[in-house]
mmCIF file of C-alpha atoms in Angstrom:
data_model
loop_
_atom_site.group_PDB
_atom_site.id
_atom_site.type_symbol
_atom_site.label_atom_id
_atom_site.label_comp_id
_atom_site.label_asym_id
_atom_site.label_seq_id
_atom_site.Cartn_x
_atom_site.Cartn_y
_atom_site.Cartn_z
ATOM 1 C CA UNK A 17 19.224 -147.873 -79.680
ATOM 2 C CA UNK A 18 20.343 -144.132 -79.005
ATOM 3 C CA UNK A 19 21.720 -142.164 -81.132
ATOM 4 C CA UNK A 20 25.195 -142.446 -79.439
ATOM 5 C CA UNK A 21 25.622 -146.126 -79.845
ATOM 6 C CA UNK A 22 23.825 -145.912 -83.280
ATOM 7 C CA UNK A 23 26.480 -143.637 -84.376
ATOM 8 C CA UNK A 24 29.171 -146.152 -82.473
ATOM 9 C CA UNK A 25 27.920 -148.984 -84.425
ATOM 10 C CA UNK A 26 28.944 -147.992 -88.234
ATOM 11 C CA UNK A 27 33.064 -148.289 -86.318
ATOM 12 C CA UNK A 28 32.317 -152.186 -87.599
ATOM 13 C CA UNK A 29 32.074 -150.640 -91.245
ATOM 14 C CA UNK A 30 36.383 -151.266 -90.853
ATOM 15 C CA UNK A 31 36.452 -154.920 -90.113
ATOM 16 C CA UNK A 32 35.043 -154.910 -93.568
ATOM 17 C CA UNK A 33 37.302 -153.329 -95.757
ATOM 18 C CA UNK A 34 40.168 -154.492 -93.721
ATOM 19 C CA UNK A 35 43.015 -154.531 -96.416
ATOM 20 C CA UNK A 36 41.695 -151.729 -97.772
ATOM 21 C CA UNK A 37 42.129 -149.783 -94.565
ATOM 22 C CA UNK A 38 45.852 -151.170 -94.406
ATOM 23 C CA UNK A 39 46.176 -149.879 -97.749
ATOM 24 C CA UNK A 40 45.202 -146.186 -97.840
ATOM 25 C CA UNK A 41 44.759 -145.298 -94.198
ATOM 26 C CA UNK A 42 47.860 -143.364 -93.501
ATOM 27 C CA UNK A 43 50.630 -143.782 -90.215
ATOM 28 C CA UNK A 44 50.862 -140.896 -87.599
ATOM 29 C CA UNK A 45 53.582 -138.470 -87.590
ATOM 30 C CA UNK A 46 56.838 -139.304 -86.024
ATOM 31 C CA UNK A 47 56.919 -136.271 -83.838
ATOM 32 C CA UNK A 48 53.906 -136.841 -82.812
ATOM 33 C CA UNK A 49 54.343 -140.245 -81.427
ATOM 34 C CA UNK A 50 57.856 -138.711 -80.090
ATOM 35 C CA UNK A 51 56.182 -135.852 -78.201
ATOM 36 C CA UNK A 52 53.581 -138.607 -76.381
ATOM 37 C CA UNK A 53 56.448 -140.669 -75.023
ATOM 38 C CA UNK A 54 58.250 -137.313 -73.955
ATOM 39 C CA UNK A 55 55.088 -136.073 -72.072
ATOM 40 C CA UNK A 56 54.377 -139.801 -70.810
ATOM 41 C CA UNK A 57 57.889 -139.900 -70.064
ATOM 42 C CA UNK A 58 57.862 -143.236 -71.711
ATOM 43 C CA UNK A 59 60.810 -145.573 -72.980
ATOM 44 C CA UNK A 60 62.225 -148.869 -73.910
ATOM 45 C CA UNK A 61 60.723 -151.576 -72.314
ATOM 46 C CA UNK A 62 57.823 -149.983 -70.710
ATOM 47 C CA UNK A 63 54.132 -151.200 -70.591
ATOM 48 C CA UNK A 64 51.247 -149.276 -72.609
ATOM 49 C CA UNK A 65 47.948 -150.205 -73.765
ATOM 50 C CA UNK A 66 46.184 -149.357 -77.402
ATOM 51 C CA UNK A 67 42.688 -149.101 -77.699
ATOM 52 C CA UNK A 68 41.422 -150.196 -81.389
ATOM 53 C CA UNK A 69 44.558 -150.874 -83.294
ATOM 54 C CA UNK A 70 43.372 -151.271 -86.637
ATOM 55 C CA UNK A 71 45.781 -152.409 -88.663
ATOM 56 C CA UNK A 72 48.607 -151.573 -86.758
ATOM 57 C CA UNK A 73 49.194 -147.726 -87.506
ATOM 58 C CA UNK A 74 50.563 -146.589 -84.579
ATOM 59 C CA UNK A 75 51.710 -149.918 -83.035
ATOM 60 C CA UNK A 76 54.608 -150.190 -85.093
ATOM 61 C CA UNK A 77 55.473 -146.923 -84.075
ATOM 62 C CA UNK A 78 54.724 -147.807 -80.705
ATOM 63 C CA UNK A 79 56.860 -150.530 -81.177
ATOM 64 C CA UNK A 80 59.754 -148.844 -83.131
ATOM 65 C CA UNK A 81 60.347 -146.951 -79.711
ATOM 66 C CA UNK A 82 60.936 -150.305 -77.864
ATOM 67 C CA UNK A 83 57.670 -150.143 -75.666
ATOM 68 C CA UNK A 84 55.757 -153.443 -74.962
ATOM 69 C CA UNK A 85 52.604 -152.812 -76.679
ATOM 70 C CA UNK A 86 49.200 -154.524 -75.705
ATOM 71 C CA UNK A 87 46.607 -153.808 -78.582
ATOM 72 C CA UNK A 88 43.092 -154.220 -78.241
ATOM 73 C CA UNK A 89 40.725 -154.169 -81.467
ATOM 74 C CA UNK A 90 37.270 -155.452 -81.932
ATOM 75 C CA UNK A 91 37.111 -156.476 -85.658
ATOM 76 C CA UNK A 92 38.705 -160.259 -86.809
ATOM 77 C CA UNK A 93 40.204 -158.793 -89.789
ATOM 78 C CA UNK A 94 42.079 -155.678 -88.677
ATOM 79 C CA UNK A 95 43.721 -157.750 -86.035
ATOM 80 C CA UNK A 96 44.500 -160.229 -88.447
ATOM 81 C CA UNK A 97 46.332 -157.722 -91.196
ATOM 82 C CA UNK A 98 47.926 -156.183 -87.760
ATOM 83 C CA UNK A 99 49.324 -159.732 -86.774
ATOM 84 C CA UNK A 100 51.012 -160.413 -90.353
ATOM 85 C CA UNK A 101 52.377 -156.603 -90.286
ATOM 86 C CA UNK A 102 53.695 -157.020 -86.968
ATOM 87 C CA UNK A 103 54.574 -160.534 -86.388
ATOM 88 C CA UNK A 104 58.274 -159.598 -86.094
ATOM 89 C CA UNK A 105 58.418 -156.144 -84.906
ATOM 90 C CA UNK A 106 58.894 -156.044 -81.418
ATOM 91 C CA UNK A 107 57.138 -157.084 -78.328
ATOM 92 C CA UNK A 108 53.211 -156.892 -79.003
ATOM 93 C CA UNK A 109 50.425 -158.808 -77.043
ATOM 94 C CA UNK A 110 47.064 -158.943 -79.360
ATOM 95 C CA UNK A 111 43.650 -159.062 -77.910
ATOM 96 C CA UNK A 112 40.676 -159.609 -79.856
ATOM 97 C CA UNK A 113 38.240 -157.659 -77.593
ATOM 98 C CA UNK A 114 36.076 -153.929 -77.348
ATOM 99 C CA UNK A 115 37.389 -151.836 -74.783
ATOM 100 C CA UNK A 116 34.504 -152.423 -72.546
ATOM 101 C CA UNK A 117 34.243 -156.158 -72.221
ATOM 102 C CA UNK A 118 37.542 -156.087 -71.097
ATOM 103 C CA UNK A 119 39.031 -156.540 -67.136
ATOM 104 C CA UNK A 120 42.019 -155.317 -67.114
ATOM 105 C CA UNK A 121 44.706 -154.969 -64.343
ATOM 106 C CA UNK A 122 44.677 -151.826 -62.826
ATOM 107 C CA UNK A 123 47.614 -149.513 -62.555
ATOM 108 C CA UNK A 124 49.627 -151.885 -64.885
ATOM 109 C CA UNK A 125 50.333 -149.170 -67.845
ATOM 110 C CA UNK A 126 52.520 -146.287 -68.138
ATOM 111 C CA UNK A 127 50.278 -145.106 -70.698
ATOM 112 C CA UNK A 128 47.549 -145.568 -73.037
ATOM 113 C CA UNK A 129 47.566 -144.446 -76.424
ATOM 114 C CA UNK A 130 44.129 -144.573 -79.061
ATOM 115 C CA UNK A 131 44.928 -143.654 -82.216
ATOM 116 C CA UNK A 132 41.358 -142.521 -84.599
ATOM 117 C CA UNK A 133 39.542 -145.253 -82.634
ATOM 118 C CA UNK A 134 38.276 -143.585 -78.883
ATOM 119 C CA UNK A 135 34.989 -142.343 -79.821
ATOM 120 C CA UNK A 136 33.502 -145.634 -81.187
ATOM 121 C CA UNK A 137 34.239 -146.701 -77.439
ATOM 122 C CA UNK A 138 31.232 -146.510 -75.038
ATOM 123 C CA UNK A 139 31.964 -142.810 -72.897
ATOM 124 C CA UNK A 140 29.784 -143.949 -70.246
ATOM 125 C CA UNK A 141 32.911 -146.490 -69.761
ATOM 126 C CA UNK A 142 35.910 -145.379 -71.670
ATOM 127 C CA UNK A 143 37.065 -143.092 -70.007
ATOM 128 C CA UNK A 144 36.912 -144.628 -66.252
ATOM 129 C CA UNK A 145 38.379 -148.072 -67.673
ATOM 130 C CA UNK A 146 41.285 -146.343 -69.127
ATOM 131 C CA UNK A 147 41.817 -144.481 -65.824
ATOM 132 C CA UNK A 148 41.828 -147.631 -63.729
ATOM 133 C CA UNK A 149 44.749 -149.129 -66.480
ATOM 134 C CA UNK A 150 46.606 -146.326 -65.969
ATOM 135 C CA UNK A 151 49.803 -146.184 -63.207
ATOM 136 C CA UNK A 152 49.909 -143.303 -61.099
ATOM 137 C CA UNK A 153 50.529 -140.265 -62.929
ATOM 138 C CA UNK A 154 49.934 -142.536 -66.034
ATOM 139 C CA UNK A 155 49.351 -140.885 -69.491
ATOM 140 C CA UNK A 156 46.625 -141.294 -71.801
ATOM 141 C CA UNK A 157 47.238 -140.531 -75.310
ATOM 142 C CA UNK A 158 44.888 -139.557 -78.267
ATOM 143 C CA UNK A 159 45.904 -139.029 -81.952
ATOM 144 C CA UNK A 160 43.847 -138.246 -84.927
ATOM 145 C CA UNK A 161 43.674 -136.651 -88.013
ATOM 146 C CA UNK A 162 40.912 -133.637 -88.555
ATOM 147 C CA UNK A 163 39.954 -131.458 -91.161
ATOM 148 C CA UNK A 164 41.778 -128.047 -91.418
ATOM 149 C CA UNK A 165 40.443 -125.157 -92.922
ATOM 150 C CA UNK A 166 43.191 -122.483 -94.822
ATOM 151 C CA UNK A 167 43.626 -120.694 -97.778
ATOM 152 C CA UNK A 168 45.670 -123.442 -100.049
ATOM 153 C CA UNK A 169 42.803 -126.300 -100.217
ATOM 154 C CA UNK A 170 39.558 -124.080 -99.177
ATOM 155 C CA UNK A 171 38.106 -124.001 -102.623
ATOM 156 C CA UNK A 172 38.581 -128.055 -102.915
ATOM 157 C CA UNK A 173 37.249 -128.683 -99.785
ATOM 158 C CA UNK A 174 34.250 -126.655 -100.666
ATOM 159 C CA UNK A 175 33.863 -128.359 -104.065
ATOM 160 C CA UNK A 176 33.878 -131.797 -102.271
ATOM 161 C CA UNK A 177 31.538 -130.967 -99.812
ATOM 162 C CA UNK A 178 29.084 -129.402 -101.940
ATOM 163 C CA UNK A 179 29.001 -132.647 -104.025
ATOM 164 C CA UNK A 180 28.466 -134.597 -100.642
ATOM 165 C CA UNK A 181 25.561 -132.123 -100.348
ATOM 166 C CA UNK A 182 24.000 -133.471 -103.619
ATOM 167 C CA UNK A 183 24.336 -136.641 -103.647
ATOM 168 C CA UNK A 184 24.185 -137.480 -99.708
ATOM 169 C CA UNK A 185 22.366 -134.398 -97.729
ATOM 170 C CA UNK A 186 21.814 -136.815 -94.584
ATOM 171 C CA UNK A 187 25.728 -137.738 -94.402
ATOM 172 C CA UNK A 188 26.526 -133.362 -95.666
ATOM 173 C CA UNK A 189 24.508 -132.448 -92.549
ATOM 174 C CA UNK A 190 26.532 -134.145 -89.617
ATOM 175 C CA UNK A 191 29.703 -133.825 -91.512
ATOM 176 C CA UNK A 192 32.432 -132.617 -88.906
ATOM 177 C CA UNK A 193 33.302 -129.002 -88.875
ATOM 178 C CA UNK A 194 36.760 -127.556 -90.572
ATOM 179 C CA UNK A 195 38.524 -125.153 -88.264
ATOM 180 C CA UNK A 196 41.953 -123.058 -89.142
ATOM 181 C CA UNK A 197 44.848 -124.355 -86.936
ATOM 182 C CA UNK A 198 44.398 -120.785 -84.584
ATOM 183 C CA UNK A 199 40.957 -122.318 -83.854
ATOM 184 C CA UNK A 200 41.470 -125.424 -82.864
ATOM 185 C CA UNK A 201 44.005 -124.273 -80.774
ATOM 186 C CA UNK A 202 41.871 -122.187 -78.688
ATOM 187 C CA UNK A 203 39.382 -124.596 -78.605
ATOM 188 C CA UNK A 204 41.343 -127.033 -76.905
ATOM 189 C CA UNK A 205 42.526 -124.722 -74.398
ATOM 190 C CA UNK A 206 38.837 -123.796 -73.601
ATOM 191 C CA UNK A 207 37.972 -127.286 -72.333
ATOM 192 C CA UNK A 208 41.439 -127.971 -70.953
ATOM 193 C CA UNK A 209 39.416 -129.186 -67.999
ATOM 194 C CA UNK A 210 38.236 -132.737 -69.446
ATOM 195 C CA UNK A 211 39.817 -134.271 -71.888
ATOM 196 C CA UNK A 212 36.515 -136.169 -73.209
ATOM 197 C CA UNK A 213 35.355 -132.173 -74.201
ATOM 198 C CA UNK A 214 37.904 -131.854 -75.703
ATOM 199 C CA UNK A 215 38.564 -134.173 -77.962
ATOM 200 C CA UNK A 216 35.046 -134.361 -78.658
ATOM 201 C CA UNK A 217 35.038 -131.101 -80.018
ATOM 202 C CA UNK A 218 37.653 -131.765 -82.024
ATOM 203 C CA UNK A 219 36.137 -134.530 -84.050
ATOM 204 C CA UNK A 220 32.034 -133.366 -83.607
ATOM 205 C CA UNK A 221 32.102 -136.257 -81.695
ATOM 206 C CA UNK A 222 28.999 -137.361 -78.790
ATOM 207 C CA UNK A 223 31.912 -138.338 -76.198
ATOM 208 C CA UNK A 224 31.511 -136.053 -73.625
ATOM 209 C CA UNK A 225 31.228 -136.910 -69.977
ATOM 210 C CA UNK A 226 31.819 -134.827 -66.791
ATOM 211 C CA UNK A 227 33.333 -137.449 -64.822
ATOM 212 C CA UNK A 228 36.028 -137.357 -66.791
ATOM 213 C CA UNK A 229 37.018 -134.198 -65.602
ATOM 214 C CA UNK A 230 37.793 -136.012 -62.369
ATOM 215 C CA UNK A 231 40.150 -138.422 -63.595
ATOM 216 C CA UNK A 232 42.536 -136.888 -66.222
ATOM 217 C CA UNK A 233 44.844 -133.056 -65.491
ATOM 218 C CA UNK A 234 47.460 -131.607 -67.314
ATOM 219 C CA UNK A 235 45.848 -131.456 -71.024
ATOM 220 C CA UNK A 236 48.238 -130.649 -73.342
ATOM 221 C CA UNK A 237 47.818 -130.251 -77.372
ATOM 222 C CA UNK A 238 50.565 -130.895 -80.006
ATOM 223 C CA UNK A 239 49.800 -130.407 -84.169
ATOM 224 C CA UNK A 240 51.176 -131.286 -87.369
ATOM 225 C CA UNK A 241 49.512 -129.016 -90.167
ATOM 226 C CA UNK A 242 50.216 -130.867 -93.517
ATOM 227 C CA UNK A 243 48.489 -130.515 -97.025
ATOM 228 C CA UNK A 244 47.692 -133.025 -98.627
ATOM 229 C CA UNK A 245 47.318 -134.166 -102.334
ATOM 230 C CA UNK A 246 45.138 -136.816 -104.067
ATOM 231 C CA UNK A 247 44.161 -137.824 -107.244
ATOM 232 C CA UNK A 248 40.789 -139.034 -107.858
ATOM 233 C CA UNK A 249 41.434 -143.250 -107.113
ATOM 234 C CA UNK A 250 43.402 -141.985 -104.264
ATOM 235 C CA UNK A 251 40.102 -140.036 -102.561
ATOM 236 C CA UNK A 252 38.478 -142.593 -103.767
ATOM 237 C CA UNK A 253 40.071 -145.275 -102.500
ATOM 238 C CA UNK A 254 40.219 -143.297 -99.173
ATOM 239 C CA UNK A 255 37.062 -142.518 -98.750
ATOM 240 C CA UNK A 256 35.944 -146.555 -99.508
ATOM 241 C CA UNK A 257 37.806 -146.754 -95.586
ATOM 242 C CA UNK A 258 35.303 -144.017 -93.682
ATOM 243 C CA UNK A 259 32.703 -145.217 -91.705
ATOM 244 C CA UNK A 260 29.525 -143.110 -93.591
ATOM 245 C CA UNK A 261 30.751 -144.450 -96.843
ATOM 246 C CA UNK A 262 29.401 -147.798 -95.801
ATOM 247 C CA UNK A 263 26.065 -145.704 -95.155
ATOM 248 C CA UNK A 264 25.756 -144.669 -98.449
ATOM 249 C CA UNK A 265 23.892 -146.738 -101.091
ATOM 250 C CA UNK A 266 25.622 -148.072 -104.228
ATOM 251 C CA UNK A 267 24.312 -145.293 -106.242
ATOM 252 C CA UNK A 268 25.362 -142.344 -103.909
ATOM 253 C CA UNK A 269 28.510 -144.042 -104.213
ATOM 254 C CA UNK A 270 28.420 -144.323 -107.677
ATOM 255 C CA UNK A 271 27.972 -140.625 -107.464
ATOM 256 C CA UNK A 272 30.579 -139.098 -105.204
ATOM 257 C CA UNK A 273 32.993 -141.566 -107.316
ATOM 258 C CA UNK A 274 31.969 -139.602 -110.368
ATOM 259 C CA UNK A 275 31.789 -136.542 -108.392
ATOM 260 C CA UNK A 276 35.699 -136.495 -107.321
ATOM 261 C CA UNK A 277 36.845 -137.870 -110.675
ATOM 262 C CA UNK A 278 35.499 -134.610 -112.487
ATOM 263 C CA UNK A 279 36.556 -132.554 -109.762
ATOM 264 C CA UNK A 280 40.068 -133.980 -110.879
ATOM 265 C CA UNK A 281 39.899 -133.052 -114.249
ATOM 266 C CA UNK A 282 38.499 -130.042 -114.194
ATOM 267 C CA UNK A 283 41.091 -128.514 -111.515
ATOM 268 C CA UNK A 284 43.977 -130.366 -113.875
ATOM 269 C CA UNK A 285 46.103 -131.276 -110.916
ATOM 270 C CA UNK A 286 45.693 -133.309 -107.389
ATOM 271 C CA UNK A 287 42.495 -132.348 -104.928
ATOM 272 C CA UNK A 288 44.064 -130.573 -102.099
ATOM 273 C CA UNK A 289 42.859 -131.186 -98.251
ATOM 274 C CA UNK A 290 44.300 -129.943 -95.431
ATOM 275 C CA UNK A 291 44.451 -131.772 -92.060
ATOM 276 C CA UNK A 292 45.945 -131.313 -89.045
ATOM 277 C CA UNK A 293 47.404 -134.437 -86.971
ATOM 278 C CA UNK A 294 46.166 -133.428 -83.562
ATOM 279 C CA UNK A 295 48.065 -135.062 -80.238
ATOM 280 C CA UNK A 296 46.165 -134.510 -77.065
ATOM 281 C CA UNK A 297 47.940 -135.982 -74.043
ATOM 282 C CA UNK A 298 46.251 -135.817 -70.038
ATOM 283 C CA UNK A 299 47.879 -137.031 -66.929
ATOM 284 C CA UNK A 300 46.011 -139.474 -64.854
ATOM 285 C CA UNK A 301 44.977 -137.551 -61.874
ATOM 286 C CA UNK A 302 45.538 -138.278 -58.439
ATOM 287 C CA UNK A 303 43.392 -140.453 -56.512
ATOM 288 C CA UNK A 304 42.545 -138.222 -53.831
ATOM 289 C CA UNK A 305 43.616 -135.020 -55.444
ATOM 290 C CA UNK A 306 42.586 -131.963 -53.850
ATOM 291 C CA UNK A 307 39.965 -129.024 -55.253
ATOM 292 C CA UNK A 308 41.742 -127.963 -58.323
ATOM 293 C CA UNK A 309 42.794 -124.085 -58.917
ATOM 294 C CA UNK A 310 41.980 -123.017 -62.646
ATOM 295 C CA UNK A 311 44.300 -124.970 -64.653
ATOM 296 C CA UNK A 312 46.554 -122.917 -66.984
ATOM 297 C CA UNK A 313 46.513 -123.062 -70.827
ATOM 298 C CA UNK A 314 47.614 -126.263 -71.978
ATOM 299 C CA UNK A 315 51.094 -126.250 -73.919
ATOM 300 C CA UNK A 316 50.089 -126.215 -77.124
ATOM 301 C CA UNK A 317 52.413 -126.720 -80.074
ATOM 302 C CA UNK A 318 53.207 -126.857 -83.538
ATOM 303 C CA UNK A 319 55.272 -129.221 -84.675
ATOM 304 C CA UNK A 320 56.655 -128.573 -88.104
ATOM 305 C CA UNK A 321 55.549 -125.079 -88.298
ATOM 306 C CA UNK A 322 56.339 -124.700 -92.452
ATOM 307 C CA UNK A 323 53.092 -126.276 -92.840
ATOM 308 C CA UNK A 324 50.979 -124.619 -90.767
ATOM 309 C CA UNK A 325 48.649 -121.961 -91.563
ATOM 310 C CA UNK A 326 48.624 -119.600 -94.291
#
C-alpha cells in the first residue's frame, strides 16, 4: 500500500464515530456557500453533485438554496445520520458509493461541490471524474476549514501542539502547517494554475496531479477568518471526530484528554484556535481550449473582514 492510499484509508475512521461527527463537526459559512453558487452561477432547481457528504453539512445548505443535490458518501453510518437530517429538506438523491467506483453521466451537473472530504478521494481519478460530471463551463467547488495562525490564539495553538508533541511525536510530525490569512492568500494565487496544487497546499495534503491543470481555469479563493473558543469536552469531543485520533492508542488518548483539560484550567477561560473557512472555486475548462496565456491572480476575498487578521 503507498503511502497515499495509506494516508486515504484512516477517511473510514468517520463511519465510526458517525453521531459523533453530526454532533461536533461544525456547518460551513453561509457566505461561503453563497459566493459558490454566485461564481457557479447556480440557482433553484439546478443539478450539482457532492462528493463525501458526511452527515449532511453542506447539503442542507445546498439544499436551503433550492438546488437538487446528489450526495455521494462511502461510510453506512454518515449516510444514514444524513438521511434522518435530511429526509424532508428538499430534493436530495443519496448514493452509498466512493467517488471512484462510480459511472456517472457526463456533463449532467452545473457544479460539484466537496466539502472537507476531496483528498481521501483517489487523485489519480478525482479529479478527471469530476471533470467528466461537470457541464460545460461547470464549477467545481471545495470548502474546508484550516488552521490559521495570528496573534489572538498563537500561544494556545502552541500549547496544544507541544502536548501533541509529547504524547504523539509520529501524529506532531505530519501535523498540517498554520499559515496567517496574508499567506494563504498568496499561496493560492501561486498555484492558481491547478486547482489539485492548490488545495493541496492548503491542507498538507498528497493530492497533487498535473493533469489537472488541464481540466479546471479560473481559480478563485474566498475566506472566512473566525476565532474560535472551546472548553476542554468541547476539543475533546472534537478532536474524538479527526481521522489521526483513531491512530492514536487508548493511552495517547488518555493523554491529550488530560493534556487539553489542564490546558483549560490553567489559562482560566476557553482554548482559542483560529481557522479560516477557505472556498476555492475552478471553472471546468474547455474541451479543446487553446494554449493558455498566464492566468491572472485569482479573486481572492475576505468575507467578513472583522475577523480576519490581527
Amino acid at each position: 500500500m503507498s503511502d497515499g492510499t495509506l494516508a486515504r484509508s484512516y477517511g473510514k475512521v468517520f463511519n465510526e464515530v458517525a453521531v459523533e461527527y453530526n454532533r461536533n463537526r461544525p456547518t460551513y459559512p453561509d457566505a461561503l456557500v453563497d459566493e459558490a453558487c454566485e461564481v457557479a452561477d447556480i440557482r433553484d432547481g439546478d443539478r450539482v453533485l457532492e462528493i463525501g457528504c458526511g452527515t449532511g453539512q453542506l447539503t442542507r445548505s445546498l439544499l436551503a438554496r433550492g438546488l437538487r443535490v446528489t450526495a455521494l458518501e462511502p461510510g453506512d453510518q454518515l449516510i444514514r445520520v444524513a438521511e434522518e437530517n435530511l429526509k424532508d429538506a428538499g430534493d436530495v438523491e443519496f448514493v452509498h458509493a466512493r467517488l471512484e467506483d462510480m459511472q456517472l453521466p457526463r456533463e449532467s451537473y452545473e457544479a460539484v461541490f466537496s466539502a472537507s472530504a476531496i483528498h481521501w478521494v483517489d487523485p489519480d481519478l478525482s479529479w478527471r471524474k469530476i471533470a467528466d460530471a461537470l457541464a460545460p463551463n461547470g464549477t467545481l467547488a471545495l470548502i474546508q476549514y484550516f488552521g490559521l495562525q495570528e496573534q489572538r490564539s498563537v500561544d494556545d495553538q502552541e500549547a496544544l501542539l507541544s502536548a501533541l508533541r509529547r504524547r504523539a511525536s509520529e501524529i506532531a510530525a505530519t501535523w498540517p502547517t498554520y499559515r496567517d490569512l496574508d499567506c494563504t492568500i498568496a499561496g493560492v494565487q501561486e498555484r492558481r494554475r491547478n486547482v489539485a496544487d492548490a488545495w493541496g497546499w492548503l491542507g498538507s495534503y498528497d493530492i497533487g496531479g498535473d493533469y489537472a491543470a488541464d481540466l479546471f481555469e479560473d481559480l478563485q479563493l474566498a475566506t472566512v477568518p473566525t476565532l474560535i473558543e472551546h472548553t476542554a469536552g468541547e476539543l475533546n469531543a472534537l478532536l474524538g471526530t479527526m481521522s489521526f485520533w483513531a491512530r492514536l492508542s487508548p493511552e495517547e488518548r488518555d493523554a491529550l484528554v488530560n493534556e487539553n483539560h489542564a490546558l483549560h484550567e490553567r489559562l482560566g477561560r476557553p482554548i482559542r484556535a483560529s481557522t479560516v473557512a477557505a472556498l476555492v472555486t475552478a471553472r471546468r475548462s474547455a474541451p479543446a481550449r487553446l494554449p493558455a496565456a498566464v492566468p491572472s491572480a485569482p479573486r481572492a476575498s475576505r468575507l467578513n473582514a472583522d475577523v480576519g487578521r490581527c
